[in-house]
PDB file of C-alpha atoms in Angstrom:
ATOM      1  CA  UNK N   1     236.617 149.786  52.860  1.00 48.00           C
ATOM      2  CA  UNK N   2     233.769 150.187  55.273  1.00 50.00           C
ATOM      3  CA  UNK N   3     230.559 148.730  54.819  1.00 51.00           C
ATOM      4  CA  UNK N   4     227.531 150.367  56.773  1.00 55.00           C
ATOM      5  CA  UNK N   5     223.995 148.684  56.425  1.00 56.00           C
ATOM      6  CA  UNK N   6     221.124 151.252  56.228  1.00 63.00           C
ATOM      7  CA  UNK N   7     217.642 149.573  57.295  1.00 72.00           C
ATOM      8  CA  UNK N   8     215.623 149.360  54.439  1.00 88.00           C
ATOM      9  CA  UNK N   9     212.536 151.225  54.314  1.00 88.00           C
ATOM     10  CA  UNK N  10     209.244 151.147  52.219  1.00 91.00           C
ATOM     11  CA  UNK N  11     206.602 153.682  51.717  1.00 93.00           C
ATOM     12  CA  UNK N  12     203.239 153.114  53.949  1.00 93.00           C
ATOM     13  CA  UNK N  13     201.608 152.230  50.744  1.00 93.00           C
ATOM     14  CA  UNK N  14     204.054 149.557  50.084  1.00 93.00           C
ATOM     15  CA  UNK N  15     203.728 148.386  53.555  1.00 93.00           C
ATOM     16  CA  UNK N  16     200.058 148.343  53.600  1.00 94.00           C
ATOM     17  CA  UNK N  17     199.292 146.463  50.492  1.00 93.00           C
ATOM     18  CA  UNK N  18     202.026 143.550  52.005  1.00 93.00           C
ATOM     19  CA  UNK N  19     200.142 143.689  55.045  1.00 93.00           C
ATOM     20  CA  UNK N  20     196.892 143.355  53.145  1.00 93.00           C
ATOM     21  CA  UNK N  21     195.090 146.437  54.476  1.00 94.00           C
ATOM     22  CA  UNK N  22     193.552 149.527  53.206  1.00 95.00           C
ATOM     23  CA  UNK N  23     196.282 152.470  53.557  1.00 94.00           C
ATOM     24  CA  UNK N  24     193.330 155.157  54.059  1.00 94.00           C
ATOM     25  CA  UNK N  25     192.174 153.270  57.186  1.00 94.00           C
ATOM     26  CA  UNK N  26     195.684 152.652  59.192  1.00 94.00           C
ATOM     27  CA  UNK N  27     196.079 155.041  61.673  1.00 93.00           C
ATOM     28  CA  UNK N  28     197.637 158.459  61.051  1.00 93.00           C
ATOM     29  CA  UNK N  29     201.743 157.272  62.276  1.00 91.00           C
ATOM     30  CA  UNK N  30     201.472 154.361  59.924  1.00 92.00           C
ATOM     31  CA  UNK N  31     200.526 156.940  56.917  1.00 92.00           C
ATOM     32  CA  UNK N  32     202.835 159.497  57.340  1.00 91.00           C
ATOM     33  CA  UNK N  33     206.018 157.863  58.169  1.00 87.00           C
ATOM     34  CA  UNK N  34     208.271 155.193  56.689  1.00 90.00           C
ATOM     35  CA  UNK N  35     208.176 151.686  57.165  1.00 90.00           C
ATOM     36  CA  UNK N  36     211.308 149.367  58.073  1.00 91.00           C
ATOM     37  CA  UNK N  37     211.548 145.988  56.832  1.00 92.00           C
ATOM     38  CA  UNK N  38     212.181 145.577  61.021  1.00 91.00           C
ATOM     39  CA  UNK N  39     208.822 146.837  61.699  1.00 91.00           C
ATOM     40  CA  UNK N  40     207.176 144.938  58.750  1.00 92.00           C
ATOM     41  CA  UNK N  41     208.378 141.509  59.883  1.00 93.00           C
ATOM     42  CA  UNK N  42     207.488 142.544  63.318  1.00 93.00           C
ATOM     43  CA  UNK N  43     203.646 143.874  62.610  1.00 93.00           C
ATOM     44  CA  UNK N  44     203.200 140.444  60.529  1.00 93.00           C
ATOM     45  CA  UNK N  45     205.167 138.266  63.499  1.00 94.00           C
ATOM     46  CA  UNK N  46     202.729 140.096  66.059  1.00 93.00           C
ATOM     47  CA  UNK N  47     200.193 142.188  64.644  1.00 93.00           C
ATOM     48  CA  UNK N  48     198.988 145.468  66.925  1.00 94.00           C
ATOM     49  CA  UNK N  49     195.481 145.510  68.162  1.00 95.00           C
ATOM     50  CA  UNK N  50     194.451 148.210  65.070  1.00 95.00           C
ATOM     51  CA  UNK N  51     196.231 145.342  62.574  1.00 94.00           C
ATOM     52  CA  UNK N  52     194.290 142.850  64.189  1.00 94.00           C
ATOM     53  CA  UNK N  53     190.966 144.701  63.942  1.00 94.00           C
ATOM     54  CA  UNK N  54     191.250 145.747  60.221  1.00 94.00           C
ATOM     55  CA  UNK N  55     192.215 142.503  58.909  1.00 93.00           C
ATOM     56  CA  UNK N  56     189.418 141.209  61.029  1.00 93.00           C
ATOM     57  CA  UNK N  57     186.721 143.761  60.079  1.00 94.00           C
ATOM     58  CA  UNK N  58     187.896 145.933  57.197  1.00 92.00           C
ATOM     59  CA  UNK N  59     187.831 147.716  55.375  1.00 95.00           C
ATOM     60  CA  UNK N  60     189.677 145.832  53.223  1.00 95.00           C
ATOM     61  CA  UNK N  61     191.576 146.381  49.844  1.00 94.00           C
ATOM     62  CA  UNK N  62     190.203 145.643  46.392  1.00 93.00           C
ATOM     63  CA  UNK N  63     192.803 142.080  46.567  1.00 93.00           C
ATOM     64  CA  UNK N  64     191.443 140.933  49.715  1.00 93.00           C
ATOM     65  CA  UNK N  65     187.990 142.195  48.882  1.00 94.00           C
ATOM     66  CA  UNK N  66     187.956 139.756  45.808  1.00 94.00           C
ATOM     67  CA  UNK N  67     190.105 136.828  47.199  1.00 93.00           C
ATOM     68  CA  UNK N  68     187.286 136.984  50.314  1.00 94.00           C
ATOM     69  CA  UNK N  69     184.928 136.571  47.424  1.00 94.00           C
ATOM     70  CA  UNK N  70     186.431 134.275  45.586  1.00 93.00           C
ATOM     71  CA  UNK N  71     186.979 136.011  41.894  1.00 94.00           C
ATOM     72  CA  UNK N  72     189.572 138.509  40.248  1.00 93.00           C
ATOM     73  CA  UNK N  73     190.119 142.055  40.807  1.00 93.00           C
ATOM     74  CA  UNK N  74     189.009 142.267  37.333  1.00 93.00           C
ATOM     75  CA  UNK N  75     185.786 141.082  38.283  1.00 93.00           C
ATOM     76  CA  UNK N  76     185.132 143.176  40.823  1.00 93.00           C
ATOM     77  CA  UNK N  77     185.262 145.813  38.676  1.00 93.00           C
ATOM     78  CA  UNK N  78     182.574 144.405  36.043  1.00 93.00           C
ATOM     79  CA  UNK N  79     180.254 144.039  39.283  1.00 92.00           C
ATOM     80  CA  UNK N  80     180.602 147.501  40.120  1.00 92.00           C
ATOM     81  CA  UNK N  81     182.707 147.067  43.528  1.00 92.00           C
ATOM     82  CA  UNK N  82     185.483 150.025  43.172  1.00 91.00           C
ATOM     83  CA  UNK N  83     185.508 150.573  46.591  1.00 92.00           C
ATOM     84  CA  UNK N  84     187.169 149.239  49.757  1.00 94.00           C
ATOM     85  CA  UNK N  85     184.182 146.931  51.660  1.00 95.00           C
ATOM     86  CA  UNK N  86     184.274 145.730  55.282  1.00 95.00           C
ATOM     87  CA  UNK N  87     184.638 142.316  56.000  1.00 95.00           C
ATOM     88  CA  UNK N  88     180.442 143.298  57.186  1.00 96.00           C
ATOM     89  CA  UNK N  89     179.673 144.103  53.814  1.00 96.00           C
ATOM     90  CA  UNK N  90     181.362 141.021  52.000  1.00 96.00           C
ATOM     91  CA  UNK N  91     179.275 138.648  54.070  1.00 96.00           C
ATOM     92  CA  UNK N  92     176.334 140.674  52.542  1.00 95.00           C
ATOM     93  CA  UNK N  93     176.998 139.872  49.482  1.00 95.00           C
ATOM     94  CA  UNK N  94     177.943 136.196  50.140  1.00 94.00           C
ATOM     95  CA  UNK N  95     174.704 135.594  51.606  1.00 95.00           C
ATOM     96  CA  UNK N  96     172.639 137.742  48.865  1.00 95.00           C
ATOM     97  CA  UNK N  97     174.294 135.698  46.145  1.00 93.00           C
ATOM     98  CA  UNK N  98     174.045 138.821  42.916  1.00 95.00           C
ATOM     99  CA  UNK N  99     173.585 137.576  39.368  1.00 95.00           C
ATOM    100  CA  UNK N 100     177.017 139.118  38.662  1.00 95.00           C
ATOM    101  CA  UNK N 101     179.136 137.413  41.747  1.00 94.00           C
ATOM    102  CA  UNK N 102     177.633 133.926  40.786  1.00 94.00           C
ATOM    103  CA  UNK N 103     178.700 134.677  37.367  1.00 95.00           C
ATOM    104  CA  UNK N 104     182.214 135.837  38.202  1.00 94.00           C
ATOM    105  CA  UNK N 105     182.729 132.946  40.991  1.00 94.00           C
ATOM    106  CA  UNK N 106     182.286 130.234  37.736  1.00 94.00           C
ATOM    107  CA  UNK N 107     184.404 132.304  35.909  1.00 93.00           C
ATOM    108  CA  UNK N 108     187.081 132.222  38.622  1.00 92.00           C
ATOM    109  CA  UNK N 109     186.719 128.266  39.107  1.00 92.00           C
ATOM    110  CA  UNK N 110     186.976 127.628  35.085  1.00 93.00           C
ATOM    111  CA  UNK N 111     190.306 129.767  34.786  1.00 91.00           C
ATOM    112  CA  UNK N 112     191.923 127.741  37.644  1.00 90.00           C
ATOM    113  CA  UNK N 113     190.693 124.372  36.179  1.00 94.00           C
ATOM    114  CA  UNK N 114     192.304 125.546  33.570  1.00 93.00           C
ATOM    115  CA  UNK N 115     195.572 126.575  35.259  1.00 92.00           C
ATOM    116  CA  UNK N 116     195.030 123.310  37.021  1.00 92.00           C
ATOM    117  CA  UNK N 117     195.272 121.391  33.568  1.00 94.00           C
ATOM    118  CA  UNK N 118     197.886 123.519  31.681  1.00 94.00           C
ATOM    119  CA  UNK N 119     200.245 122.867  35.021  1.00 93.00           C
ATOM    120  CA  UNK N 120     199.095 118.902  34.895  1.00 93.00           C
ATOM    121  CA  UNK N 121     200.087 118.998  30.820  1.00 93.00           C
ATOM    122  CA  UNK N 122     203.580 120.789  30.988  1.00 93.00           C
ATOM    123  CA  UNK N 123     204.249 118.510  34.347  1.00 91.00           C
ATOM    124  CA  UNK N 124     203.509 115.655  32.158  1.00 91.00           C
ATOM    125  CA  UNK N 125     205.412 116.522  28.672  1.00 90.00           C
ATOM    126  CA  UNK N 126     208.389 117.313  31.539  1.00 89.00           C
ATOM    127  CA  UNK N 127     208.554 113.973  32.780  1.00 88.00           C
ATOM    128  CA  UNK N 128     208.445 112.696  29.109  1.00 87.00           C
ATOM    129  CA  UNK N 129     211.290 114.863  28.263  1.00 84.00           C
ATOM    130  CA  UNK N 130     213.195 114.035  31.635  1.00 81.00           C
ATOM    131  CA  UNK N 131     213.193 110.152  30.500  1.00 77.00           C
ATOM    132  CA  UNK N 132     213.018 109.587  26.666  1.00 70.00           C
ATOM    133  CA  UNK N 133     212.137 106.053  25.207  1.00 66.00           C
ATOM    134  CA  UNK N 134     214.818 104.920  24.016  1.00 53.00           C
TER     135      UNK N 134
END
């Protein structure tokens, strides 16, 4: 029985959001071809120069817009952001501090103390359970 490997592939879209860039703003080769998990590990391993640039200066995908930000995807939508920003443009709004990114930034910090002290709880009733009193 032969076995023959075929190189996986992925859509540009796939390959973009792993990448963490905006599809829409690779250049035209990226978009209309296929992507090899060879390439992949070799754009992340050593980036080209338009890589470089976009992760440097955008524009950047809702998930890095709102990680850059430091809140959910969810809450850049209830502040209105729908669109890709530039790294330019996310500075902006760091330094311009809006009612609504204040608001979602405490938001953000309460729902990972949270995480923080669910994880801390079920770490804790695991170590009871890993060593019973006799």
């Amino acid at each position: 029985m032969k076995s023959h490997q075929t190189a996986q592939t992925m859509k540009p879209a796939t390959a973009a959001k792993k990448l963490g860039v905006y599809l829409e703003a690779t250049p035209a080769e990226f978009r209309e071809g296929v992507v090899s998990r060879a390439q992949l590990d070799a754009f992340q391993a050593d980036p080209p120069q338009w890589l470089r640039e976009l992760r440097a200066k955008g524009p950047h995908p809702r998930p890095v817009v709102a990680e850059k930000l430091g809140i959910s995807i969810s809450g850049l939508a209830r502040g209105g952001i729908t669109e890709p920003l530039t790294t330019e443009q996310i500075e902006a709004l760091k330094q311009e501090q809006p009612e609504w990114l204040v608001k979602e930034r405490a938001t953000q910090a309460e729902v990972r103390k949270e995480g923080a002290r669910i994880k801390k709880r079920n770490a804790e009733r695991a170590a009871r359970a890993d060593h019973p009193r006799s």
